[in-house]
């Protein structure tokens, strides 16, 4: 399945919805989309992983670097809907506990 990346807003958050597999070949599309959201002052970015079936170390690196850049701008980056294989990767790498804020759904995001 080809990667599909779409942007929207919800409750003051820049929501980046991703469908497909996040790997070495598809990560640049995610990087580009997040970079656009990071251009905002104090960006609040939610990356919706609900429809992501696979994530590799390259994509994980993109998310970690983006989290760091958002925090440098007094913003935040939250992962939404991680499940299955992506959640397993986030858990095994220790990213799901204390590194990334995570929510189950977009509706769980607090208004900004």
N, CA, C and O atoms as a GROMACS GRO file, in nm:
protein
  448
    1UNK      N    1   0.084  -0.118   0.000
    1UNK     CA    2   0.000   0.000   0.000
    1UNK      C    3   0.088   0.124   0.000
    1UNK      O    4   0.180   0.135   0.081
    2UNK      N    5   0.061   0.217  -0.088
    2UNK     CA    6   0.134   0.343  -0.092
    2UNK      C    7   0.096   0.427   0.030
    2UNK      O    8  -0.014   0.417   0.083
    3UNK      N    9   0.191   0.509   0.072
    3UNK     CA   10   0.167   0.596   0.186
    3UNK      C   11   0.077   0.712   0.145
    3UNK      O   12   0.095   0.773   0.040
    4UNK      N   13  -0.021   0.741   0.231
    4UNK     CA   14  -0.108   0.856   0.212
    4UNK      C   15  -0.091   0.944   0.336
    4UNK      O   16  -0.106   0.896   0.449
    5UNK      N   17  -0.059   1.071   0.314
    5UNK     CA   18  -0.042   1.165   0.424
    5UNK      C   19  -0.134   1.285   0.397
    5UNK      O   20  -0.125   1.348   0.291
    6UNK      N   21  -0.220   1.315   0.492
    6UNK     CA   22  -0.314   1.426   0.477
    6UNK      C   23  -0.307   1.515   0.601
    6UNK      O   24  -0.287   1.467   0.712
    7UNK      N   25  -0.324   1.644   0.580
    7UNK     CA   26  -0.322   1.740   0.691
    7UNK      C   27  -0.460   1.803   0.710
    7UNK      O   28  -0.532   1.828   0.613
    8UNK      N   29  -0.493   1.829   0.835
    8UNK     CA   30  -0.615   1.899   0.869
    8UNK      C   31  -0.591   1.968   1.003
    8UNK      O   32  -0.480   1.966   1.056
    9UNK      N   33  -0.694   2.030   1.057
    9UNK     CA   34  -0.684   2.087   1.191
    9UNK      C   35  -0.800   2.038   1.274
    9UNK      O   36  -0.908   2.009   1.223
   10UNK      N   37  -0.776   2.029   1.403
   10UNK     CA   38  -0.880   1.984   1.497
   10UNK      C   39  -0.848   2.044   1.633
   10UNK      O   40  -0.743   2.016   1.691
   11UNK      N   41  -0.939   2.126   1.685
   11UNK     CA   42  -0.923   2.187   1.817
   11UNK      C   43  -0.791   2.264   1.832
   11UNK      O   44  -0.732   2.264   1.940
   12UNK      N   45  -0.746   2.328   1.726
   12UNK     CA   46  -0.623   2.406   1.731
   12UNK      C   47  -0.497   2.325   1.707
   12UNK      O   48  -0.387   2.380   1.714
   13UNK      N   49  -0.510   2.197   1.678
   13UNK     CA   50  -0.397   2.110   1.648
   13UNK      C   51  -0.382   2.095   1.497
   13UNK      O   52  -0.481   2.090   1.425
   14UNK      N   53  -0.258   2.087   1.450
   14UNK     CA   54  -0.230   2.046   1.313
   14UNK      C   55  -0.231   1.893   1.315
   14UNK      O   56  -0.146   1.832   1.379
   15UNK      N   57  -0.326   1.834   1.248
   15UNK     CA   58  -0.339   1.688   1.248
   15UNK      C   59  -0.283   1.633   1.117
   15UNK      O   60  -0.326   1.671   1.008
   16UNK      N   61  -0.187   1.543   1.129
   16UNK     CA   62  -0.127   1.477   1.014
   16UNK      C   63  -0.171   1.331   1.019
   16UNK      O   64  -0.125   1.254   1.103
   17UNK      N   65  -0.260   1.296   0.928
   17UNK     CA   66  -0.313   1.159   0.923
   17UNK      C   67  -0.232   1.079   0.823
   17UNK      O   68  -0.210   1.121   0.710
   18UNK      N   69  -0.189   0.962   0.868
   18UNK     CA   70  -0.102   0.878   0.786
   18UNK      C   71  -0.170   0.743   0.764
   18UNK      O   72  -0.227   0.685   0.856
   19UNK      N   73  -0.162   0.694   0.639
   19UNK     CA   74  -0.215   0.562   0.607
   19UNK      C   75  -0.108   0.485   0.532
   19UNK      O   76  -0.046   0.539   0.440
   20UNK      N   77  -0.086   0.360   0.570
   20UNK     CA   78   0.010   0.276   0.500
   20UNK      C   79   0.126   0.239   0.589
   20UNK      O   80   0.113   0.228   0.710
   21UNK      N   81   0.243   0.220   0.526
   21UNK     CA   82   0.364   0.180   0.598
   21UNK      C   83   0.462   0.296   0.604
   21UNK      O   84   0.489   0.361   0.503
   22UNK      N   85   0.514   0.322   0.723
   22UNK     CA   86   0.615   0.426   0.742
   22UNK      C   87   0.752   0.358   0.748
   22UNK      O   88   0.785   0.291   0.846
   23UNK      N   89   0.829   0.376   0.642
   23UNK     CA   90   0.960   0.313   0.636
   23UNK      C   91   1.060   0.406   0.567
   23UNK      O   92   1.030   0.523   0.543
   24UNK      N   93   1.176   0.354   0.537
   24UNK     CA   94   1.283   0.432   0.475
   24UNK      C   95   1.235   0.506   0.350
   24UNK      O   96   1.272   0.621   0.329
   25UNK      N   97   1.154   0.441   0.270
   25UNK     CA   98   1.111   0.500   0.143
   25UNK      C   99   0.996   0.599   0.157
   25UNK      O  100   0.984   0.692   0.077
   26UNK      N  101   0.912   0.581   0.257
   26UNK     CA  102   0.797   0.670   0.272
   26UNK      C  103   0.818   0.780   0.375
   26UNK      O  104   0.740   0.876   0.380
   27UNK      N  105   0.920   0.770   0.458
   27UNK     CA  106   0.943   0.868   0.563
   27UNK      C  107   0.961   1.012   0.514
   27UNK      O  108   0.918   1.104   0.583
   28UNK      N  109   1.024   1.035   0.396
   28UNK     CA  110   1.037   1.174   0.350
   28UNK      C  111   0.903   1.248   0.336
   28UNK      O  112   0.896   1.368   0.360
   29UNK      N  113   0.798   1.177   0.298
   29UNK     CA  114   0.666   1.241   0.286
   29UNK      C  115   0.617   1.287   0.423
   29UNK      O  116   0.560   1.396   0.436
   30UNK      N  117   0.639   1.206   0.525
   30UNK     CA  118   0.601   1.243   0.660
   30UNK      C  119   0.687   1.359   0.709
   30UNK      O  120   0.636   1.452   0.772
   31UNK      N  121   0.815   1.354   0.681
   31UNK     CA  122   0.906   1.462   0.719
   31UNK      C  123   0.860   1.595   0.661
   31UNK      O  124   0.855   1.695   0.731
   32UNK      N  125   0.826   1.595   0.533
   32UNK     CA  126   0.781   1.717   0.466
   32UNK      C  127   0.653   1.772   0.528
   32UNK      O  128   0.640   1.893   0.550
   33UNK      N  129   0.560   1.684   0.558
   33UNK     CA  130   0.431   1.728   0.613
   33UNK      C  131   0.449   1.785   0.754
   33UNK      O  132   0.391   1.888   0.788
   34UNK      N  133   0.531   1.719   0.835
   34UNK     CA  134   0.555   1.768   0.971
   34UNK      C  135   0.632   1.900   0.966
   34UNK      O  136   0.605   1.990   1.046
   35UNK      N  137   0.728   1.912   0.874
   35UNK     CA  138   0.807   2.035   0.862
   35UNK      C  139   0.716   2.155   0.837
   35UNK      O  140   0.738   2.262   0.894
   36UNK      N  141   0.614   2.138   0.755
   36UNK     CA  142   0.519   2.246   0.730
   36UNK      C  143   0.446   2.286   0.856
   36UNK      O  144   0.425   2.404   0.880
   37UNK      N  145   0.406   2.188   0.936
   37UNK     CA  146   0.336   2.217   1.061
   37UNK      C  147   0.429   2.280   1.164
   37UNK      O  148   0.386   2.360   1.247
   38UNK      N  149   0.557   2.245   1.160
   38UNK     CA  150   0.654   2.300   1.254
   38UNK      C  151   0.686   2.446   1.228
   38UNK      O  152   0.743   2.514   1.314
   39UNK      N  153   0.650   2.496   1.110
   39UNK     CA  154   0.676   2.636   1.078
   39UNK      C  155   0.589   2.731   1.161
   39UNK      O  156   0.616   2.851   1.166
   40UNK      N  157   0.486   2.679   1.224
   40UNK     CA  158   0.399   2.762   1.308
   40UNK      C  159   0.472   2.797   1.438
   40UNK      O  160   0.560   2.724   1.483
   41UNK      N  161   0.433   2.908   1.497
   41UNK     CA  162   0.486   2.942   1.629
   41UNK      C  163   0.416   2.855   1.732
   41UNK      O  164   0.294   2.842   1.730
   42UNK      N  165   0.493   2.795   1.824
   42UNK     CA  166   0.440   2.704   1.925
   42UNK      C  167   0.347   2.600   1.862
   42UNK      O  168   0.228   2.595   1.894
   43UNK      N  169   0.400   2.519   1.772
   43UNK     CA  170   0.316   2.424   1.699
   43UNK      C  171   0.262   2.312   1.788
   43UNK      O  172   0.332   2.258   1.874
   44UNK      N  173   0.137   2.279   1.766
   44UNK     CA  174   0.074   2.165   1.833
   44UNK      C  175   0.038   2.068   1.722
   44UNK      O  176  -0.055   2.091   1.644
   45UNK      N  177   0.112   1.958   1.716
   45UNK     CA  178   0.099   1.862   1.606
   45UNK      C  179   0.054   1.727   1.659
   45UNK      O  180   0.110   1.676   1.757
   46UNK      N  181  -0.047   1.671   1.595
   46UNK     CA  182  -0.093   1.536   1.626
   46UNK      C  183  -0.069   1.451   1.502
   46UNK      O  184  -0.121   1.481   1.394
   47UNK      N  185   0.008   1.344   1.517
   47UNK     CA  186   0.032   1.251   1.407
   47UNK      C  187  -0.059   1.131   1.429
   47UNK      O  188  -0.040   1.053   1.523
   48UNK      N  189  -0.158   1.118   1.341
   48UNK     CA  190  -0.257   1.011   1.353
   48UNK      C  191  -0.205   0.885   1.285
   48UNK      O  192  -0.195   0.878   1.163
   49UNK      N  193  -0.171   0.786   1.367
   49UNK     CA  194  -0.115   0.660   1.319
   49UNK      C  195  -0.219   0.547   1.314
   49UNK      O  196  -0.183   0.431   1.298
   50UNK      N  197  -0.346   0.581   1.328
   50UNK     CA  198  -0.452   0.480   1.334
   50UNK      C  199  -0.446   0.384   1.216
   50UNK      O  200  -0.468   0.264   1.233
   51UNK      N  201  -0.417   0.435   1.095
   51UNK     CA  202  -0.417   0.352   0.974
   51UNK      C  203  -0.276   0.314   0.928
   51UNK      O  204  -0.256   0.279   0.812
   52UNK      N  205  -0.179   0.321   1.020
   52UNK     CA  206  -0.042   0.281   0.987
   52UNK      C  207  -0.024   0.135   1.029
   52UNK      O  208  -0.050   0.098   1.143
   53UNK      N  209   0.021   0.053   0.934
   53UNK     CA  210   0.036  -0.090   0.961
   53UNK      C  211   0.178  -0.129   0.999
   53UNK      O  212   0.200  -0.237   1.054
   54UNK      N  213   0.276  -0.041   0.970
   54UNK     CA  214   0.416  -0.074   0.996
   54UNK      C  215   0.495   0.054   1.014
   54UNK      O  216   0.468   0.154   0.948
   55UNK      N  217   0.591   0.051   1.106
   55UNK     CA  218   0.681   0.164   1.125
   55UNK      C  219   0.821   0.109   1.149
   55UNK      O  220   0.839   0.015   1.227
   56UNK      N  221   0.921   0.166   1.081
   56UNK     CA  222   1.058   0.120   1.102
   56UNK      C  223   1.139   0.226   1.175
   56UNK      O  224   1.086   0.330   1.214
   57UNK      N  225   1.268   0.198   1.193
   57UNK     CA  226   1.353   0.288   1.271
   57UNK      C  227   1.371   0.424   1.204
   57UNK      O  228   1.390   0.525   1.273
   58UNK      N  229   1.366   0.429   1.072
   58UNK     CA  230   1.378   0.557   1.002
   58UNK      C  231   1.260   0.648   1.036
   58UNK      O  232   1.278   0.765   1.069
   59UNK      N  233   1.141   0.593   1.029
   59UNK     CA  234   1.021   0.670   1.061
   59UNK      C  235   1.019   0.708   1.209
   59UNK      O  236   0.977   0.818   1.245
   60UNK      N  237   1.064   0.618   1.294
   60UNK     CA  238   1.072   0.649   1.436
   60UNK      C  239   1.168   0.766   1.459
   60UNK      O  240   1.141   0.854   1.541
   61UNK      N  241   1.279   0.767   1.387
   61UNK     CA  242   1.374   0.878   1.394
   61UNK      C  243   1.312   1.009   1.351
   61UNK      O  244   1.338   1.113   1.411
   62UNK      N  245   1.229   1.006   1.246
   62UNK     CA  246   1.158   1.126   1.200
   62UNK      C  247   1.068   1.178   1.311
   62UNK      O  248   1.064   1.298   1.337
   63UNK      N  249   0.995   1.089   1.375
   63UNK     CA  250   0.904   1.130   1.482
   63UNK      C  251   0.979   1.188   1.601
   63UNK      O  252   0.938   1.290   1.657
   64UNK      N  253   1.090   1.126   1.640
   64UNK     CA  254   1.169   1.175   1.754
   64UNK      C  255   1.228   1.313   1.723
   64UNK      O  256   1.222   1.403   1.806
   65UNK      N  257   1.285   1.328   1.604
   65UNK     CA  258   1.342   1.458   1.564
   65UNK      C  259   1.234   1.565   1.558
   65UNK      O  260   1.259   1.680   1.596
   66UNK      N  261   1.116   1.530   1.512
   66UNK     CA  262   1.005   1.624   1.503
   66UNK      C  263   0.956   1.664   1.642
   66UNK      O  264   0.921   1.780   1.665
   67UNK      N  265   0.952   1.568   1.734
   67UNK     CA  266   0.914   1.597   1.872
   67UNK      C  267   1.011   1.698   1.932
   67UNK      O  268   0.970   1.794   1.997
   68UNK      N  269   1.139   1.675   1.910
   68UNK     CA  270   1.242   1.766   1.962
   68UNK      C  271   1.226   1.906   1.903
   68UNK      O  272   1.232   2.005   1.977
   69UNK      N  273   1.204   1.915   1.773
   69UNK     CA  274   1.188   2.046   1.708
   69UNK      C  275   1.062   2.118   1.757
   69UNK      O  276   1.064   2.239   1.776
   70UNK      N  277   0.954   2.043   1.778
   70UNK     CA  278   0.830   2.105   1.829
   70UNK      C  279   0.853   2.161   1.969
   70UNK      O  280   0.811   2.272   1.999
   71UNK      N  281   0.921   2.084   2.054
   71UNK     CA  282   0.947   2.131   2.190
   71UNK      C  283   1.040   2.252   2.192
   71UNK      O  284   1.027   2.339   2.277
   72UNK      N  285   1.135   2.256   2.098
   72UNK     CA  286   1.224   2.373   2.089
   72UNK      C  287   1.147   2.499   2.056
   72UNK      O  288   1.193   2.609   2.086
   73UNK      N  289   1.030   2.484   1.996
   73UNK     CA  290   0.945   2.598   1.959
   73UNK      C  291   0.830   2.617   2.059
   73UNK      O  292   0.730   2.682   2.029
   74UNK      N  293   0.846   2.559   2.178
   74UNK     CA  294   0.741   2.563   2.281
   74UNK      C  295   0.611   2.500   2.235
   74UNK      O  296   0.503   2.541   2.278
   75UNK      N  297   0.621   2.402   2.148
   75UNK     CA  298   0.504   2.329   2.101
   75UNK      C  299   0.506   2.187   2.152
   75UNK      O  300   0.575   2.154   2.248
   76UNK      N  301   0.430   2.103   2.086
   76UNK     CA  302   0.425   1.962   2.123
   76UNK      C  303   0.387   1.876   2.004
   76UNK      O  304   0.330   1.924   1.906
   77UNK      N  305   0.420   1.750   2.015
   77UNK     CA  306   0.385   1.652   1.913
   77UNK      C  307   0.328   1.531   1.986
   77UNK      O  308   0.393   1.473   2.072
   78UNK      N  309   0.206   1.495   1.951
   78UNK     CA  310   0.136   1.383   2.013
   78UNK      C  311   0.106   1.278   1.907
   78UNK      O  312   0.071   1.310   1.794
   79UNK      N  313   0.120   1.153   1.946
   79UNK     CA  314   0.085   1.043   1.856
   79UNK      C  315  -0.057   0.998   1.889
   79UNK      O  316  -0.094   0.985   2.006
   80UNK      N  317  -0.134   0.974   1.785
   80UNK     CA  318  -0.274   0.935   1.802
   80UNK      C  319  -0.298   0.798   1.739
   80UNK      O  320  -0.252   0.770   1.628
   81UNK      N  321  -0.369   0.713   1.811
   81UNK     CA  322  -0.419   0.588   1.755
   81UNK      C  323  -0.316   0.482   1.721
   81UNK      O  324  -0.345   0.392   1.642
   82UNK      N  325  -0.197   0.490   1.780
   82UNK     CA  326  -0.097   0.386   1.752
   82UNK      C  327  -0.150   0.252   1.800
   82UNK      O  328  -0.195   0.239   1.913
   83UNK      N  329  -0.144   0.153   1.712
   83UNK     CA  330  -0.193   0.020   1.746
   83UNK      C  331  -0.114  -0.084   1.669
   83UNK      O  332  -0.034  -0.049   1.582
   84UNK      N  333  -0.133  -0.209   1.699
   84UNK     CA  334  -0.068  -0.318   1.626
   84UNK      C  335   0.083  -0.305   1.626
   84UNK      O  336   0.145  -0.274   1.728
   85UNK      N  337   0.143  -0.331   1.510
   85UNK     CA  338   0.288  -0.328   1.495
   85UNK      C  339   0.351  -0.194   1.533
   85UNK      O  340   0.453  -0.193   1.603
   86UNK      N  341   0.294  -0.079   1.491
   86UNK     CA  342   0.354   0.049   1.533
   86UNK      C  343   0.357   0.067   1.686
   86UNK      O  344   0.456   0.116   1.741
   87UNK      N  345   0.250   0.028   1.753
   87UNK     CA  346   0.248   0.038   1.899
   87UNK      C  347   0.352  -0.053   1.961
   87UNK      O  348   0.417  -0.018   2.060
   88UNK      N  349   0.368  -0.171   1.903
   88UNK     CA  350   0.468  -0.266   1.954
   88UNK      C  351   0.608  -0.206   1.941
   88UNK      O  352   0.688  -0.215   2.035
   89UNK      N  353   0.639  -0.144   1.827
   89UNK     CA  354   0.770  -0.081   1.807
   89UNK      C  355   0.789   0.033   1.907
   89UNK      O  356   0.896   0.044   1.968
   90UNK      N  357   0.688   0.116   1.923
   90UNK     CA  358   0.697   0.228   2.018
   90UNK      C  359   0.717   0.178   2.161
   90UNK      O  360   0.791   0.238   2.239
   91UNK      N  361   0.652   0.069   2.195
   91UNK     CA  362   0.663   0.013   2.329
   91UNK      C  363   0.800  -0.052   2.350
   91UNK      O  364   0.865  -0.029   2.452
   92UNK      N  365   0.845  -0.132   2.254
   92UNK     CA  366   0.974  -0.200   2.266
   92UNK      C  367   1.092  -0.104   2.273
   92UNK      O  368   1.194  -0.133   2.336
   93UNK      N  369   1.079   0.011   2.208
   93UNK     CA  370   1.187   0.110   2.209
   93UNK      C  371   1.176   0.207   2.327
   93UNK      O  372   1.261   0.294   2.344
   94UNK      N  373   1.072   0.192   2.408
   94UNK     CA  374   1.053   0.279   2.523
   94UNK      C  375   0.994   0.414   2.488
   94UNK      O  376   0.987   0.502   2.574
   95UNK      N  377   0.953   0.433   2.364
   95UNK     CA  378   0.900   0.562   2.320
   95UNK      C  379   0.755   0.583   2.363
   95UNK      O  380   0.708   0.697   2.371
   96UNK      N  381   0.684   0.475   2.391
   96UNK     CA  382   0.542   0.486   2.427
   96UNK      C  383   0.523   0.526   2.573
   96UNK      O  384   0.413   0.566   2.612
   97UNK      N  385   0.628   0.516   2.651
   97UNK     CA  386   0.616   0.544   2.794
   97UNK      C  387   0.707   0.661   2.831
   97UNK      O  388   0.826   0.642   2.855
   98UNK      N  389   0.650   0.779   2.834
   98UNK     CA  390   0.726   0.893   2.882
   98UNK      C  391   0.795   0.976   2.776
   98UNK      O  392   0.837   1.088   2.806
   99UNK      N  393   0.809   0.927   2.654
   99UNK     CA  394   0.874   1.007   2.549
   99UNK      C  395   0.766   1.079   2.468
   99UNK      O  396   0.763   1.202   2.463
  100UNK      N  397   0.679   1.003   2.406
  100UNK     CA  398   0.571   1.061   2.326
  100UNK      C  399   0.442   1.067   2.404
  100UNK      O  400   0.400   0.967   2.462
  101UNK      N  401   0.378   1.184   2.408
  101UNK     CA  402   0.240   1.184   2.455
  101UNK      C  403   0.157   1.107   2.353
  101UNK      O  404   0.178   1.120   2.232
  102UNK      N  405   0.064   1.026   2.402
  102UNK     CA  406  -0.016   0.944   2.311
  102UNK      C  407  -0.162   0.950   2.353
  102UNK      O  408  -0.195   0.954   2.471
  103UNK      N  409  -0.251   0.951   2.252
  103UNK     CA  410  -0.394   0.943   2.276
  103UNK      C  411  -0.453   0.835   2.185
  103UNK      O  412  -0.391   0.794   2.086
  104UNK      N  413  -0.571   0.791   2.220
  104UNK     CA  414  -0.637   0.687   2.143
  104UNK      C  415  -0.704   0.743   2.018
  104UNK      O  416  -0.705   0.680   1.913
  105UNK      N  417  -0.761   0.865   2.031
  105UNK     CA  418  -0.832   0.922   1.918
  105UNK      C  419  -0.810   1.073   1.910
  105UNK      O  420  -0.770   1.136   2.007
  106UNK      N  421  -0.838   1.128   1.793
  106UNK     CA  422  -0.826   1.272   1.770
  106UNK      C  423  -0.916   1.348   1.868
  106UNK      O  424  -0.880   1.457   1.913
  107UNK      N  425  -1.031   1.292   1.902
  107UNK     CA  426  -1.123   1.359   1.993
  107UNK      C  427  -1.070   1.369   2.136
  107UNK      O  428  -1.126   1.442   2.218
  108UNK      N  429  -0.962   1.296   2.167
  108UNK     CA  430  -0.901   1.305   2.299
  108UNK      C  431  -0.805   1.424   2.313
  108UNK      O  432  -0.759   1.454   2.423
  109UNK      N  433  -0.775   1.491   2.202
  109UNK     CA  434  -0.684   1.606   2.206
  109UNK      C  435  -0.749   1.722   2.280
  109UNK      O  436  -0.867   1.752   2.259
  110UNK      N  437  -0.673   1.784   2.366
  110UNK     CA  438  -0.723   1.901   2.440
  110UNK      C  439  -0.720   2.024   2.348
  110UNK      O  440  -0.623   2.042   2.274
  111UNK      N  441  -0.821   2.107   2.352
  111UNK     CA  442  -0.823   2.228   2.267
  111UNK      C  443  -0.702   2.317   2.294
  111UNK      O  444  -0.657   2.328   2.408
  112UNK      N  445  -0.651   2.380   2.188
  112UNK     CA  446  -0.536   2.472   2.198
  112UNK      C  447  -0.577   2.609   2.154
  112UNK      O  448  -0.495   2.701   2.155
   0.00000   0.00000   0.00000
